[in-house]
Amino acid sequence: MPLTYISGTGSAVPSKVLTNEDLEKIVDTSDEWIRSRSGIERRHIAGDGETTATLGAEAARRALEDAGVSPEEVEFIIVATVTPEMFFPSTACVIQDMIGAKNAGAMDISAACSGFLYGLSVADRFVGAGQFETVLVVASETLSKITDWTDRNTCVLFGDGAGAAVVRQSPDGERGIIKAILRSDGSKGGLLYMPAGGSRHPTSHETVEKRLHFIKMNGREVFKVAVEAMGEASASVVEGAGYRPEDVDLLIPHQANIRIIQATAKRLGIPMERVYVNIQEYGNTSAASIPIAIDEAKRKGALRPGDLVVAVAFGGGLTWASVLFRF
Ligand code: COA
Protein backbone atom coordinates (compact mmCIF):
# COMPACT_ATOMS: atom_id res chain seq x y z
CA MET A 1 0.00 0.00 0.00
CA PRO A 2 1.28 3.54 -0.72
CA LEU A 3 2.23 5.67 2.28
CA THR A 4 -0.23 8.29 3.48
CA TYR A 5 0.82 11.42 5.33
CA ILE A 6 -0.45 14.37 7.32
CA SER A 7 -0.61 17.14 4.73
CA GLY A 8 -2.08 19.85 6.97
CA THR A 9 -2.81 20.50 10.62
CA GLY A 10 -4.95 22.90 12.63
CA SER A 11 -6.14 23.45 16.17
CA ALA A 12 -8.53 25.64 18.12
CA VAL A 13 -8.85 26.21 21.85
CA PRO A 14 -11.31 28.43 23.72
CA SER A 15 -9.96 31.81 24.77
CA LYS A 16 -11.35 31.47 28.29
CA VAL A 17 -8.65 30.24 30.69
CA LEU A 18 -9.06 28.58 34.08
CA THR A 19 -5.91 28.66 36.21
CA ASN A 20 -4.97 26.51 39.19
CA GLU A 21 -5.53 29.58 41.35
CA ASP A 22 -9.09 29.84 39.99
CA LEU A 23 -9.64 26.19 40.98
CA GLU A 24 -8.44 26.89 44.52
CA LYS A 25 -11.60 28.99 44.88
CA ILE A 26 -13.87 26.16 43.66
CA VAL A 27 -12.54 23.01 45.41
CA ASP A 28 -10.14 22.14 48.24
CA THR A 29 -6.90 22.07 46.23
CA SER A 30 -3.74 24.07 45.65
CA ASP A 31 -1.67 25.24 42.73
CA GLU A 32 1.29 23.40 44.27
CA TRP A 33 -0.62 20.07 44.46
CA ILE A 34 -1.90 20.27 40.89
CA ARG A 35 1.47 21.28 39.43
CA SER A 36 3.51 18.68 41.31
CA ARG A 37 1.07 15.77 40.76
CA SER A 38 0.08 16.49 37.15
CA GLY A 39 2.19 19.27 35.59
CA ILE A 40 -0.93 21.30 34.77
CA GLU A 41 -1.00 25.08 35.33
CA ARG A 42 -3.94 26.24 33.21
CA ARG A 43 -6.65 24.82 30.98
CA HIS A 44 -8.95 26.39 28.38
CA ILE A 45 -12.70 26.16 28.93
CA ALA A 46 -15.47 26.56 26.33
CA GLY A 47 -17.39 29.82 26.65
CA ASP A 48 -20.90 30.72 25.54
CA GLY A 49 -21.66 29.34 22.08
CA GLU A 50 -18.52 27.19 21.99
CA THR A 51 -19.23 23.48 21.58
CA THR A 52 -17.37 20.37 20.46
CA ALA A 53 -18.50 21.03 16.88
CA THR A 54 -17.64 24.75 16.75
CA LEU A 55 -14.13 24.08 18.08
CA GLY A 56 -13.72 21.05 15.80
CA ALA A 57 -14.92 22.99 12.75
CA GLU A 58 -12.45 25.80 13.46
CA ALA A 59 -9.57 23.33 13.81
CA ALA A 60 -10.73 21.62 10.60
CA ARG A 61 -10.84 24.90 8.63
CA ARG A 62 -7.29 25.71 9.76
CA ALA A 63 -6.05 22.22 8.79
CA LEU A 64 -7.65 22.51 5.34
CA GLU A 65 -6.10 25.93 4.82
CA ASP A 66 -2.72 24.59 5.94
CA ALA A 67 -3.00 21.70 3.46
CA GLY A 68 -4.29 23.96 0.67
CA VAL A 69 -7.39 21.79 0.33
CA SER A 70 -10.93 23.08 -0.21
CA PRO A 71 -13.86 21.71 1.84
CA GLU A 72 -15.36 20.26 -1.37
CA GLU A 73 -12.27 18.08 -1.86
CA VAL A 74 -12.76 16.29 1.47
CA GLU A 75 -14.20 12.81 0.88
CA PHE A 76 -14.48 11.56 4.44
CA ILE A 77 -14.57 13.12 7.91
CA ILE A 78 -13.71 11.21 11.07
CA VAL A 79 -14.37 12.93 14.38
CA ALA A 80 -12.93 11.50 17.59
CA THR A 81 -14.75 12.66 20.71
CA VAL A 82 -16.30 11.52 23.98
CA THR A 83 -18.18 14.80 24.30
CA PRO A 84 -20.29 14.77 21.11
CA GLU A 85 -22.85 17.47 20.37
CA MET A 86 -25.54 14.84 21.03
CA PHE A 87 -25.99 11.06 20.57
CA PHE A 88 -27.06 11.55 16.99
CA PRO A 89 -26.58 12.98 14.48
CA SER A 90 -22.84 12.47 14.83
CA THR A 91 -20.60 15.44 15.55
CA ALA A 92 -18.85 14.55 12.26
CA CYS A 93 -22.11 15.34 10.40
CA VAL A 94 -22.48 18.64 12.27
CA ILE A 95 -18.89 19.60 11.35
CA GLN A 96 -19.40 18.42 7.75
CA ASP A 97 -22.22 20.94 7.46
CA MET A 98 -20.37 23.73 9.29
CA ILE A 99 -17.32 23.59 7.01
CA GLY A 100 -19.29 22.94 3.81
CA ALA A 101 -17.69 19.59 3.00
CA LYS A 102 -20.60 18.65 0.78
CA ASN A 103 -18.91 15.68 -0.88
CA ALA A 104 -17.83 13.92 2.32
CA GLY A 105 -19.05 10.94 4.30
CA ALA A 106 -18.83 11.45 8.06
CA MET A 107 -18.67 9.40 11.24
CA ASP A 108 -17.62 9.67 14.87
CA ILE A 109 -15.13 7.45 16.67
CA SER A 110 -15.41 6.79 20.40
CA ALA A 111 -12.02 5.78 21.76
CA ALA A 112 -11.58 8.50 24.39
CA CYS A 113 -8.05 9.91 24.59
CA SER A 114 -6.79 7.42 21.97
CA GLY A 115 -9.46 8.63 19.52
CA PHE A 116 -7.23 10.79 17.31
CA LEU A 117 -4.71 7.98 16.77
CA TYR A 118 -7.52 5.50 16.09
CA GLY A 119 -8.99 7.97 13.58
CA LEU A 120 -5.63 8.67 11.97
CA SER A 121 -5.11 4.94 11.53
CA VAL A 122 -8.53 4.46 9.91
CA ALA A 123 -7.86 7.43 7.60
CA ASP A 124 -4.49 5.95 6.70
CA ARG A 125 -6.12 2.69 5.59
CA PHE A 126 -8.86 4.46 3.59
CA VAL A 127 -6.32 6.58 1.71
CA GLY A 128 -3.76 3.77 1.38
CA ALA A 129 -6.39 1.46 -0.12
CA GLY A 130 -7.36 4.10 -2.67
CA GLN A 131 -10.91 4.48 -1.32
CA PHE A 132 -10.46 8.22 -0.72
CA GLU A 133 -7.88 10.82 -1.70
CA THR A 134 -8.55 13.24 1.13
CA VAL A 135 -9.68 12.40 4.65
CA LEU A 136 -10.12 14.90 7.46
CA VAL A 137 -9.46 13.63 10.99
CA VAL A 138 -10.79 15.91 13.72
CA ALA A 139 -10.53 15.40 17.47
CA SER A 140 -12.57 17.77 19.57
CA GLU A 141 -13.60 17.78 23.21
CA THR A 142 -15.47 19.95 25.67
CA LEU A 143 -14.70 17.88 28.75
CA SER A 144 -15.71 20.85 30.91
CA LYS A 145 -19.33 19.89 30.13
CA ILE A 146 -18.97 16.42 31.74
CA THR A 147 -16.61 17.46 34.54
CA ASP A 148 -17.92 17.39 38.10
CA TRP A 149 -16.75 20.78 39.35
CA THR A 150 -17.25 19.60 42.95
CA ASP A 151 -14.85 16.62 42.56
CA ARG A 152 -11.24 17.68 43.16
CA ASN A 153 -9.98 14.24 42.05
CA THR A 154 -10.98 14.96 38.45
CA CYS A 155 -11.85 18.63 37.88
CA VAL A 156 -8.25 19.82 38.09
CA LEU A 157 -7.12 17.57 35.23
CA PHE A 158 -9.28 18.31 32.18
CA GLY A 159 -9.66 21.03 29.56
CA ASP A 160 -11.33 21.81 26.22
CA GLY A 161 -9.93 22.09 22.70
CA ALA A 162 -9.73 20.64 19.21
CA GLY A 163 -7.14 19.54 16.68
CA ALA A 164 -7.38 18.34 13.08
CA ALA A 165 -5.28 16.73 10.37
CA VAL A 166 -5.75 16.35 6.62
CA VAL A 167 -4.59 12.91 5.47
CA ARG A 168 -3.56 12.30 1.84
CA GLN A 169 -1.27 10.10 -0.17
CA SER A 170 2.40 10.78 0.49
CA PRO A 171 3.92 13.00 -2.22
CA ASP A 172 7.33 11.31 -2.07
CA GLY A 173 6.87 7.87 -0.49
CA GLU A 174 9.11 9.03 2.38
CA ARG A 175 6.85 11.14 4.57
CA GLY A 176 3.94 9.15 5.95
CA ILE A 177 2.40 6.82 8.50
CA ILE A 178 4.70 3.84 8.98
CA LYS A 179 3.08 1.71 11.66
CA ALA A 180 0.17 1.81 14.11
CA ILE A 181 -0.67 -0.19 17.22
CA LEU A 182 -4.26 -0.04 18.47
CA ARG A 183 -5.21 -1.84 21.69
CA SER A 184 -7.98 -2.05 24.30
CA ASP A 185 -8.97 -3.69 27.59
CA GLY A 186 -12.70 -3.36 28.18
CA SER A 187 -12.47 -5.26 31.47
CA LYS A 188 -10.97 -2.11 33.00
CA GLY A 189 -13.60 0.26 31.57
CA GLY A 190 -14.87 1.09 35.06
CA LEU A 191 -11.61 2.87 35.94
CA LEU A 192 -12.53 5.87 33.81
CA TYR A 193 -16.06 6.44 32.57
CA MET A 194 -19.28 8.43 32.54
CA PRO A 195 -21.91 6.07 33.98
CA ALA A 196 -25.26 7.50 32.86
CA GLY A 197 -27.02 8.89 29.82
CA GLY A 198 -26.74 5.76 27.69
CA SER A 199 -28.98 2.70 27.39
CA ARG A 200 -27.68 1.10 30.59
CA HIS A 201 -28.62 4.06 32.79
CA PRO A 202 -30.89 6.34 30.77
CA THR A 203 -31.17 9.88 32.03
CA SER A 204 -33.53 10.18 34.99
CA HIS A 205 -33.99 12.40 38.05
CA GLU A 206 -32.04 9.74 39.95
CA THR A 207 -29.03 9.72 37.59
CA VAL A 208 -28.87 13.50 37.77
CA GLU A 209 -29.19 13.55 41.58
CA LYS A 210 -26.44 10.93 41.89
CA ARG A 211 -24.18 12.98 39.60
CA LEU A 212 -23.78 10.09 37.18
CA HIS A 213 -23.47 12.32 34.10
CA PHE A 214 -19.93 13.29 35.03
CA ILE A 215 -16.49 11.70 34.59
CA LYS A 216 -15.70 9.10 37.27
CA MET A 217 -12.10 8.00 37.63
CA ASN A 218 -9.86 5.84 39.77
CA GLY A 219 -6.79 8.01 39.25
CA ARG A 220 -4.25 5.80 40.96
CA GLU A 221 -5.19 2.68 38.95
CA VAL A 222 -5.47 4.59 35.68
CA PHE A 223 -2.00 5.99 36.31
CA LYS A 224 -0.47 2.53 36.67
CA VAL A 225 -2.08 1.11 33.53
CA ALA A 226 -1.25 4.26 31.55
CA VAL A 227 2.46 4.09 32.38
CA GLU A 228 2.65 0.44 31.40
CA ALA A 229 0.52 0.72 28.25
CA MET A 230 2.04 3.91 26.83
CA GLY A 231 5.59 2.71 27.47
CA GLU A 232 4.94 -0.66 25.88
CA ALA A 233 3.00 0.69 22.88
CA SER A 234 5.56 3.36 22.00
CA ALA A 235 8.52 0.98 22.34
CA SER A 236 6.74 -1.71 20.29
CA VAL A 237 5.80 0.59 17.42
CA VAL A 238 9.41 1.78 17.05
CA GLU A 239 10.96 -1.67 17.37
CA GLY A 240 8.25 -3.32 15.24
CA ALA A 241 9.01 -0.96 12.36
CA GLY A 242 12.74 -1.71 12.59
CA TYR A 243 13.81 1.63 14.11
CA ARG A 244 15.78 2.41 17.27
CA PRO A 245 14.81 5.01 19.91
CA GLU A 246 17.72 7.22 18.78
CA ASP A 247 16.13 7.44 15.31
CA VAL A 248 13.06 9.16 16.77
CA ASP A 249 13.12 12.96 16.44
CA LEU A 250 10.05 13.70 18.55
CA LEU A 251 7.78 11.82 20.95
CA ILE A 252 4.30 13.33 21.09
CA PRO A 253 2.49 11.72 24.01
CA HIS A 254 -1.08 12.18 25.16
CA GLN A 255 -0.97 15.05 27.66
CA ALA A 256 -2.62 13.53 30.74
CA ASN A 257 0.06 13.79 33.41
CA ILE A 258 3.68 14.94 33.22
CA ARG A 259 4.76 11.96 35.33
CA ILE A 260 3.14 9.52 32.88
CA ILE A 261 4.88 11.37 30.02
CA GLN A 262 8.27 11.17 31.77
CA ALA A 263 7.82 7.45 32.48
CA THR A 264 6.88 6.82 28.83
CA ALA A 265 9.95 8.67 27.57
CA LYS A 266 12.17 6.73 29.97
CA ARG A 267 10.73 3.38 28.90
CA LEU A 268 11.22 4.32 25.25
CA GLY A 269 14.74 5.57 25.93
CA ILE A 270 14.23 9.12 24.70
CA PRO A 271 15.45 12.22 26.61
CA MET A 272 12.81 14.82 27.59
CA GLU A 273 14.37 17.33 25.12
CA ARG A 274 12.84 15.19 22.37
CA VAL A 275 9.39 14.99 23.98
CA TYR A 276 6.70 17.55 23.19
CA VAL A 277 4.96 18.78 26.33
CA ASN A 278 2.19 21.40 26.54
CA ILE A 279 0.16 19.94 29.41
CA GLN A 280 0.91 23.02 31.51
CA GLU A 281 -1.22 25.14 29.15
CA TYR A 282 -4.16 22.88 28.27
CA GLY A 283 -4.45 20.05 30.80
CA ASN A 284 -5.90 16.81 29.48
CA THR A 285 -8.06 17.51 26.42
CA SER A 286 -8.68 13.80 25.73
CA ALA A 287 -8.73 13.00 21.99
CA ALA A 288 -7.74 16.57 21.09
CA SER A 289 -4.49 16.46 23.02
CA ILE A 290 -2.24 14.87 20.37
CA PRO A 291 -3.45 16.86 17.32
CA ILE A 292 -3.22 20.11 19.31
CA ALA A 293 0.37 19.15 20.23
CA ILE A 294 1.23 18.22 16.62
CA ASP A 295 -0.13 21.51 15.29
CA GLU A 296 1.53 23.59 18.00
CA ALA A 297 4.88 21.78 17.67
CA LYS A 298 4.79 22.42 13.93
CA ARG A 299 4.02 26.12 14.33
CA LYS A 300 6.79 26.50 16.92
CA GLY A 301 9.34 24.75 14.71
CA ALA A 302 9.73 21.80 17.11
CA LEU A 303 8.31 19.51 14.42
CA ARG A 304 9.69 19.74 10.91
CA PRO A 305 8.84 17.97 7.65
CA GLY A 306 10.74 14.69 7.53
CA ASP A 307 10.96 14.25 11.32
CA LEU A 308 10.37 10.73 12.62
CA VAL A 309 7.59 10.96 15.21
CA VAL A 310 6.04 8.59 17.72
CA ALA A 311 2.59 9.60 18.94
CA VAL A 312 1.20 7.58 21.83
CA ALA A 313 -2.08 7.82 23.73
CA PHE A 314 -4.04 6.15 26.47
CA GLY A 315 -7.59 6.63 27.71
CA GLY A 316 -11.04 5.46 28.67
CA GLY A 317 -12.18 2.12 27.35
CA LEU A 318 -9.55 1.35 28.29
CA THR A 319 -7.87 2.07 24.97
CA TRP A 320 -4.33 2.84 23.96
CA ALA A 321 -2.55 3.44 20.66
CA SER A 322 0.75 4.40 19.14
CA VAL A 323 1.52 5.62 15.63
CA LEU A 324 4.95 5.98 14.06
CA PHE A 325 5.10 8.46 11.18
CA ARG A 326 7.51 10.58 9.19
CA PHE A 327 5.97 14.05 9.32
N1 COA B 1 -5.98 18.67 45.39
C1 COA B 1 -5.47 18.28 46.57
N2 COA B 1 -5.48 17.00 46.98
C2 COA B 1 -6.03 16.10 46.15
C3 COA B 1 -6.58 16.45 44.91
C4 COA B 1 -6.54 17.80 44.54
N3 COA B 1 -7.03 18.24 43.37
N4 COA B 1 -7.03 15.34 44.29
C5 COA B 1 -6.79 14.32 45.13
N5 COA B 1 -6.18 14.77 46.24
C6 COA B 1 -5.73 14.01 47.40
C7 COA B 1 -6.38 12.67 47.50
O1 COA B 1 -7.60 12.79 48.16
C8 COA B 1 -5.36 11.87 48.28
O2 COA B 1 -5.56 12.13 49.65
P1 COA B 1 -5.52 10.95 50.73
O3 COA B 1 -4.14 10.36 50.58
O4 COA B 1 -5.76 11.67 52.01
O5 COA B 1 -6.59 10.01 50.31
C9 COA B 1 -4.03 12.51 47.92
O6 COA B 1 -4.34 13.73 47.26
C10 COA B 1 -3.14 11.65 47.03
O7 COA B 1 -3.92 11.03 46.05
P2 COA B 1 -3.25 10.08 44.97
O8 COA B 1 -4.34 9.47 44.17
O9 COA B 1 -2.25 9.19 45.63
O10 COA B 1 -2.41 11.12 44.11
P3 COA B 1 -1.53 10.79 42.87
O11 COA B 1 -0.13 11.14 43.14
O12 COA B 1 -1.84 9.42 42.32
O13 COA B 1 -2.08 11.84 41.80
C11 COA B 1 -3.62 11.92 39.97
C12 COA B 1 -3.45 11.83 41.48
C13 COA B 1 -5.09 11.87 39.64
C14 COA B 1 -3.02 13.25 39.49
C15 COA B 1 -2.86 10.75 39.30
O14 COA B 1 -3.24 9.54 39.93
C16 COA B 1 -3.14 10.64 37.84
O15 COA B 1 -2.77 11.50 37.08
N6 COA B 1 -3.75 9.54 37.39
C17 COA B 1 -4.05 9.34 36.02
C18 COA B 1 -5.24 10.16 35.65
C19 COA B 1 -5.35 10.35 34.18
O16 COA B 1 -4.41 10.64 33.52
N7 COA B 1 -6.57 10.16 33.66
C20 COA B 1 -6.86 10.35 32.30
C21 COA B 1 -6.25 9.26 31.51
S1 COA B 1 -6.45 9.59 29.82
JSON list of C-alpha atoms in Angstrom, two decimals, residues 10 24-25 30 33 38 80 84 87 93 100 117 120-121 140 150 155 161 165 192 194 233 245 260 270 285 303:
[
{"chain": "A", "resi": 10, "resn": "GLY", "atom": "CA", "xyz": [-4.95, 22.90, 12.63]},
{"chain": "A", "resi": 24, "resn": "GLU", "atom": "CA", "xyz": [-8.44, 26.89, 44.52]},
{"chain": "A", "resi": 25, "resn": "LYS", "atom": "CA", "xyz": [-11.60, 28.99, 44.88]},
{"chain": "A", "resi": 30, "resn": "SER", "atom": "CA", "xyz": [-3.74, 24.07, 45.65]},
{"chain": "A", "resi": 33, "resn": "TRP", "atom": "CA", "xyz": [-0.62, 20.07, 44.46]},
{"chain": "A", "resi": 38, "resn": "SER", "atom": "CA", "xyz": [0.08, 16.49, 37.15]},
{"chain": "A", "resi": 80, "resn": "ALA", "atom": "CA", "xyz": [-12.93, 11.50, 17.59]},
{"chain": "A", "resi": 84, "resn": "PRO", "atom": "CA", "xyz": [-20.29, 14.77, 21.11]},
{"chain": "A", "resi": 87, "resn": "PHE", "atom": "CA", "xyz": [-25.99, 11.06, 20.57]},
{"chain": "A", "resi": 93, "resn": "CYS", "atom": "CA", "xyz": [-22.11, 15.34, 10.40]},
{"chain": "A", "resi": 100, "resn": "GLY", "atom": "CA", "xyz": [-19.29, 22.94, 3.81]},
{"chain": "A", "resi": 117, "resn": "LEU", "atom": "CA", "xyz": [-4.71, 7.98, 16.77]},
{"chain": "A", "resi": 120, "resn": "LEU", "atom": "CA", "xyz": [-5.63, 8.67, 11.97]},
{"chain": "A", "resi": 121, "resn": "SER", "atom": "CA", "xyz": [-5.11, 4.94, 11.53]},
{"chain": "A", "resi": 140, "resn": "SER", "atom": "CA", "xyz": [-12.57, 17.77, 19.57]},
{"chain": "A", "resi": 150, "resn": "THR", "atom": "CA", "xyz": [-17.25, 19.60, 42.95]},
{"chain": "A", "resi": 155, "resn": "CYS", "atom": "CA", "xyz": [-11.85, 18.63, 37.88]},
{"chain": "A", "resi": 161, "resn": "GLY", "atom": "CA", "xyz": [-9.93, 22.09, 22.70]},
{"chain": "A", "resi": 165, "resn": "ALA", "atom": "CA", "xyz": [-5.28, 16.73, 10.37]},
{"chain": "A", "resi": 192, "resn": "LEU", "atom": "CA", "xyz": [-12.53, 5.87, 33.81]},
{"chain": "A", "resi": 194, "resn": "MET", "atom": "CA", "xyz": [-19.28, 8.43, 32.54]},
{"chain": "A", "resi": 233, "resn": "ALA", "atom": "CA", "xyz": [3.00, 0.69, 22.88]},
{"chain": "A", "resi": 245, "resn": "PRO", "atom": "CA", "xyz": [14.81, 5.01, 19.91]},
{"chain": "A", "resi": 260, "resn": "ILE", "atom": "CA", "xyz": [3.14, 9.52, 32.88]},
{"chain": "A", "resi": 270, "resn": "ILE", "atom": "CA", "xyz": [14.23, 9.12, 24.70]},
{"chain": "A", "resi": 285, "resn": "THR", "atom": "CA", "xyz": [-8.06, 17.51, 26.42]},
{"chain": "A", "resi": 303, "resn": "LEU", "atom": "CA", "xyz": [8.31, 19.51, 14.42]}
]
